[in-house]
CSV table of C-alpha atoms in Angstrom, one decimal:
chain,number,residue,atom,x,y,z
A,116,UNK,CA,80.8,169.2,38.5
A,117,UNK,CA,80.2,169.9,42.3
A,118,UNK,CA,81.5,173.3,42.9
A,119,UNK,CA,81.8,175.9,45.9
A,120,UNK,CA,82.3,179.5,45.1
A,121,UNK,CA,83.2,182.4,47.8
A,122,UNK,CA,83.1,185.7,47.2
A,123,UNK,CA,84.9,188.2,48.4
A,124,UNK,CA,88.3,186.6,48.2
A,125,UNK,CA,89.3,189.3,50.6
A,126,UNK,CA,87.6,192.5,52.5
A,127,UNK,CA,89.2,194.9,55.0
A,128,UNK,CA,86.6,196.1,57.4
A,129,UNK,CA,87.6,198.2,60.5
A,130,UNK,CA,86.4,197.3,64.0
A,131,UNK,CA,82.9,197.5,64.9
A,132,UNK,CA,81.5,196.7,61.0
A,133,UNK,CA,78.6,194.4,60.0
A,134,UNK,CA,80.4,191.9,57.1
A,135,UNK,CA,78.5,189.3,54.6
A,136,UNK,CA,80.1,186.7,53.3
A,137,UNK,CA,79.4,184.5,50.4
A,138,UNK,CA,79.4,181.2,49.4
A,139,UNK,CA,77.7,179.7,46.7
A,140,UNK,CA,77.5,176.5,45.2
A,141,UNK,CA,76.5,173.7,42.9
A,142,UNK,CA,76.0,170.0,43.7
A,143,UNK,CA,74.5,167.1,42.0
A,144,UNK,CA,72.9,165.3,45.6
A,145,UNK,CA,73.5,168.1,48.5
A,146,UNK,CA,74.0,166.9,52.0
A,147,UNK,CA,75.2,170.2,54.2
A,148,UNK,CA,76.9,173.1,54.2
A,149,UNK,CA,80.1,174.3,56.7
A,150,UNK,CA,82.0,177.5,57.9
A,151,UNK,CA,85.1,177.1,59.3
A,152,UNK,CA,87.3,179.2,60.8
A,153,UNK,CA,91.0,179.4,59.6
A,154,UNK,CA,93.6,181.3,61.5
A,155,UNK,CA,97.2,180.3,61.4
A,156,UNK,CA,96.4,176.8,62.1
A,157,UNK,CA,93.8,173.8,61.5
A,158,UNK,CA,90.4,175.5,60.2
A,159,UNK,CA,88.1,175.6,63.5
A,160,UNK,CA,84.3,174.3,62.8
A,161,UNK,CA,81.2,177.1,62.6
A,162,UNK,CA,77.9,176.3,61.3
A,163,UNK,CA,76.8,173.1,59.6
A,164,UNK,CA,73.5,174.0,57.8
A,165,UNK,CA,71.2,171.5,56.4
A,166,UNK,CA,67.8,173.0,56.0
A,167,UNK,CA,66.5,176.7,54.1
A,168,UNK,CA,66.0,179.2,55.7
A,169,UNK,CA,66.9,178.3,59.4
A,170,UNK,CA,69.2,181.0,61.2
A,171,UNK,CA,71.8,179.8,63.1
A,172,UNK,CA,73.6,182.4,65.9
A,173,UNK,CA,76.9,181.8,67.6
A,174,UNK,CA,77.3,185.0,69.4
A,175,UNK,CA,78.2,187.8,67.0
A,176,UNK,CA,78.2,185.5,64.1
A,177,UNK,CA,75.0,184.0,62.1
A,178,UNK,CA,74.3,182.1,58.8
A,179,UNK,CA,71.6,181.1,56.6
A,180,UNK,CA,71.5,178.3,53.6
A,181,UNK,CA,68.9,179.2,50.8
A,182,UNK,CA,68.7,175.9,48.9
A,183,UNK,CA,66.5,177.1,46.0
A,184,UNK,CA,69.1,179.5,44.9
A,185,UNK,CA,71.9,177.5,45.7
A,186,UNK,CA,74.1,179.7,48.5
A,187,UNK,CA,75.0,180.5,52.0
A,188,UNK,CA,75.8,184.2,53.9
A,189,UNK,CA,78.1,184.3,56.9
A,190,UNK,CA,77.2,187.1,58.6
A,191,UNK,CA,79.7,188.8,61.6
A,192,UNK,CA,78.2,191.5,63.2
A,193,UNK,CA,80.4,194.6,65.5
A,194,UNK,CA,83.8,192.7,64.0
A,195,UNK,CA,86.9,193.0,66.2
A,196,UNK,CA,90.7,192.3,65.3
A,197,UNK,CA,90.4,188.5,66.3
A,198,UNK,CA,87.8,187.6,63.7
A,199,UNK,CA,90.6,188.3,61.3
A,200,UNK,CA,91.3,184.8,59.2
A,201,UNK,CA,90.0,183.2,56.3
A,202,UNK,CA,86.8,181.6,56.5
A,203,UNK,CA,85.9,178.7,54.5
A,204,UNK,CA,82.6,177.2,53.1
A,205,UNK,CA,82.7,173.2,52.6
A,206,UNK,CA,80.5,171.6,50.9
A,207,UNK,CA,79.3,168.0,52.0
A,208,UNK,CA,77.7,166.1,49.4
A,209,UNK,CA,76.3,162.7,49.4
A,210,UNK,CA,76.0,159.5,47.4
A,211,UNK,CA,79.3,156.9,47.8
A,212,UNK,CA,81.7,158.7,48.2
A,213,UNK,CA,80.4,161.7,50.1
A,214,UNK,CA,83.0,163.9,49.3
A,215,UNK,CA,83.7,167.4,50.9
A,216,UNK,CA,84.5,170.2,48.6
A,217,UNK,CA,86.2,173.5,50.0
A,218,UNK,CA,85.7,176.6,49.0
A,219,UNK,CA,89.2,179.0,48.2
A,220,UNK,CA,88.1,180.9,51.5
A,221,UNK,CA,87.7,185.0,52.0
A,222,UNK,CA,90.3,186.6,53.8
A,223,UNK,CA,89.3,188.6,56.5
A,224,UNK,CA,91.2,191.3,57.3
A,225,UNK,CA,89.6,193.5,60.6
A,226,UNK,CA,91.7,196.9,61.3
A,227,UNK,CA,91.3,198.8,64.6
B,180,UNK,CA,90.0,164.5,74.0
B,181,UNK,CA,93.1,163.7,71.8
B,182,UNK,CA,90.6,163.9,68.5
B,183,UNK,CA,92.9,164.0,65.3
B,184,UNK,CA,97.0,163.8,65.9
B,185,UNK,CA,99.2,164.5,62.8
B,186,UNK,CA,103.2,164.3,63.1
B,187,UNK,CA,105.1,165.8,62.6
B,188,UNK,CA,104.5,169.5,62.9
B,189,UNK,CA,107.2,170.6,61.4
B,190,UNK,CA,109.6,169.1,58.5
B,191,UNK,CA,112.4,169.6,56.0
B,192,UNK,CA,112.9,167.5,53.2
B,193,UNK,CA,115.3,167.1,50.5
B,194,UNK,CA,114.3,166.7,47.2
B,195,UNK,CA,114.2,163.1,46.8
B,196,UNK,CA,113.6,162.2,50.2
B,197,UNK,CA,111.3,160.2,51.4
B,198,UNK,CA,108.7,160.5,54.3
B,199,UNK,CA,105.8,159.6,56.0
B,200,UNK,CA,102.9,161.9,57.6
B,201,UNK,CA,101.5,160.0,60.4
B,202,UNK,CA,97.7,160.6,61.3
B,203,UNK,CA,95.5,158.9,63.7
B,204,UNK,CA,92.6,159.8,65.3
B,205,UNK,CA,90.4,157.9,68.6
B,206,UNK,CA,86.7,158.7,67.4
B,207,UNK,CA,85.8,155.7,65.9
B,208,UNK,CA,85.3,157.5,62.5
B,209,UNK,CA,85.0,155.8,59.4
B,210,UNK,CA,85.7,158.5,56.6
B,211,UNK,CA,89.5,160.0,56.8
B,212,UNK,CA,91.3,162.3,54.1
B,213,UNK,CA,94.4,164.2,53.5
B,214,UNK,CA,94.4,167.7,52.4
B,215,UNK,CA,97.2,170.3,51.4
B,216,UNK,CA,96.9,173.8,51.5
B,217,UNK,CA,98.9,176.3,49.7
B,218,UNK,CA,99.8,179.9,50.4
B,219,UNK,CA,97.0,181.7,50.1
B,220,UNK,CA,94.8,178.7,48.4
B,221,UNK,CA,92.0,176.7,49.4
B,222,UNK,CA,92.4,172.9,50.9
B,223,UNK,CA,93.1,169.7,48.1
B,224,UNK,CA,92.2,166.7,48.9
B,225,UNK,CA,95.4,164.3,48.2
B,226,UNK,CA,93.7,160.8,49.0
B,227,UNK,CA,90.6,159.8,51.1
B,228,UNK,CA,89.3,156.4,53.0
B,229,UNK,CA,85.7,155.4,53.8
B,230,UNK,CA,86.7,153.1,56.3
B,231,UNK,CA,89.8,150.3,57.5
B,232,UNK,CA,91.3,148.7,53.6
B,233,UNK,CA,89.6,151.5,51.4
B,234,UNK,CA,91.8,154.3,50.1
B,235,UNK,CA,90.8,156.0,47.3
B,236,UNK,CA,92.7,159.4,44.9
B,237,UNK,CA,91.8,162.8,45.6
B,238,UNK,CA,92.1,165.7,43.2
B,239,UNK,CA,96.6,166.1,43.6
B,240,UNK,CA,97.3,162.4,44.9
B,241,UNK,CA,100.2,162.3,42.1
B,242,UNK,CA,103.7,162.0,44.3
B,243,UNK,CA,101.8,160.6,47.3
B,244,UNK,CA,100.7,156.8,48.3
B,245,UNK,CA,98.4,156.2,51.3
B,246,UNK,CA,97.2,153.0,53.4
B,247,UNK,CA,94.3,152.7,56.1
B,248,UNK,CA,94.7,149.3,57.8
B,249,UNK,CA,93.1,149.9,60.9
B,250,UNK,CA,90.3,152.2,61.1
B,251,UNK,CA,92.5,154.3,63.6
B,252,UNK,CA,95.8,155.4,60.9
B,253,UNK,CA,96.0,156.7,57.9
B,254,UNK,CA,99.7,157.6,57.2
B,255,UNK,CA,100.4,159.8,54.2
B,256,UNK,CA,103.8,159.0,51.9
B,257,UNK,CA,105.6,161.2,50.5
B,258,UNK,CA,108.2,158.7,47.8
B,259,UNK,CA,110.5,161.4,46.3
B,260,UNK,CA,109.8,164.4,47.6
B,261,UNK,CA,109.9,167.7,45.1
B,262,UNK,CA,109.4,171.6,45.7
B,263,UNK,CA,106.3,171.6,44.7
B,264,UNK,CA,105.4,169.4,47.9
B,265,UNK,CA,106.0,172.2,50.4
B,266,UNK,CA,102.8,172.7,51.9
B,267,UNK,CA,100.9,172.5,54.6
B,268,UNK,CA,99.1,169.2,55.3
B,269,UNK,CA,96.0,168.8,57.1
B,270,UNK,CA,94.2,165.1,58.3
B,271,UNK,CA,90.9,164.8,59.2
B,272,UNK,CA,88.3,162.1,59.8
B,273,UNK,CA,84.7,162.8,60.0
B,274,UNK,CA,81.9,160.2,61.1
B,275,UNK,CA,79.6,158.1,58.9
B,276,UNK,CA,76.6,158.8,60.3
B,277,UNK,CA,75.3,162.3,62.2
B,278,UNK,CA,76.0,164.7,59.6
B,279,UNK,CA,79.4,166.1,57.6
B,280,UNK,CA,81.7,168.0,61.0
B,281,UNK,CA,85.3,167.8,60.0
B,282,UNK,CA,87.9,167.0,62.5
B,283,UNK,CA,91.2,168.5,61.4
B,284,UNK,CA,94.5,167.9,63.0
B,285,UNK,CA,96.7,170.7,63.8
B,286,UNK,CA,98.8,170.3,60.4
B,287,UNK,CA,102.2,169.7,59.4
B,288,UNK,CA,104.1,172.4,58.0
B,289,UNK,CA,106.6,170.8,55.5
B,290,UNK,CA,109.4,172.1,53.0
B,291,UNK,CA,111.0,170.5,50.5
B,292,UNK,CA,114.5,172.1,49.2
């Protein structure tokens, strides 16, 4: 069964801390990987990652896809208040129907 | 760019009301779904379309009924609506080709009492 598992569920970091998050998953025929971004509204698009091993940098935030062991790290570097919100891994996977399955999120909680 | 429009926003139903979640969106895009998210839990897909006459069940489509006749719309009914339908409902639409970006609407917030 094609699965997507975050970890933590929640973290509380204060202002000006390095964070990882986690996302691993299983899939029978693997397309991409997302991030999104969900604050109090519509979730608000990341990263799409396709290929191992290739960074991708949107200012203070980064991730990588390792598709040998099967996960994905969200990386925010010198957090600040606003990059409080849940953040979400999707999984796109292929075949007929290519369905889209969500992680449950990690709660991001950044104190000043 | 109008991208994905849901209405309404906001909503208050009676049990055993009946209602429809209009979504539409002007990208051309073939693939649409409907989600719900509940407090503190991860998106569900209710039902899904891969394109204009093709609906298909999600993992909670039980209380819900969906139609895509243009490639445009794809309303979400809600027959005889219970509690447990409060929620908050997200539509997007993604393209066919040119890899798996989500367009979400901005969500419609809807209780059920």
């Amino acid at each position: 069964e094609d699965k997507v598992v975050q970890s933590p569920l929640s973290l509380v970091v204060h202002e000006g801390d390095t964070v990882t998050l986690n996302c691993s998953y299983e899939v029978t025929n693997f397309r991409s990987l997302l991030w999104y971004k969900q604050e109090k509204k519509a979730p608000t698009f990341l990263f799409m990652l396709t290929s191992s091993g290739i960074e991708k940098k949107s200012g203070r935030l980064s991730s990588i896809l390792d598709k040998k062991e099967l996960f994905s790290i969200l990386n925010i570097t010198a957090t600040q208040t606003g990059d409080s919100a849940v953040y979400l891994c999707v999984l796109g996977a292929g075949g007929a129907t290519n369905k889209l399955i969500f992680g449950t999120g990690t709660l991001l909680a950044v104190q000043p | 760019n109008a991208g994905v429009t849901q209405t309404p926003k906001f909503r208050i139903l009676k049990i055993g009301q009946s209602m429809t979640l209009q979504c539409t969106q002007d990208m051309n895009h073939n693939y649409m779904y409907w989600y719900r998210q509940d407090p503190g839990m991860g998106l569900k897909l209710i039902y899904y379309s891969v394109g204009a006459g093709i609906t298909d069940k999600g993992e909670v489509p039980n209380g819900y009924n969906v139609s895509r006749s243009t490639t445009e719309d794809f309303p979400l009914r809600l027959e005889l609506a219970a509690p447990s339908q409060t929620s908050v409902y997200f539509c997007a639409s993604r393209p066919r080709q040119g890899g798996n970006t989500i367009y979400f609407g901005e969500g419609s917030w809807l209780t059920v009492v």
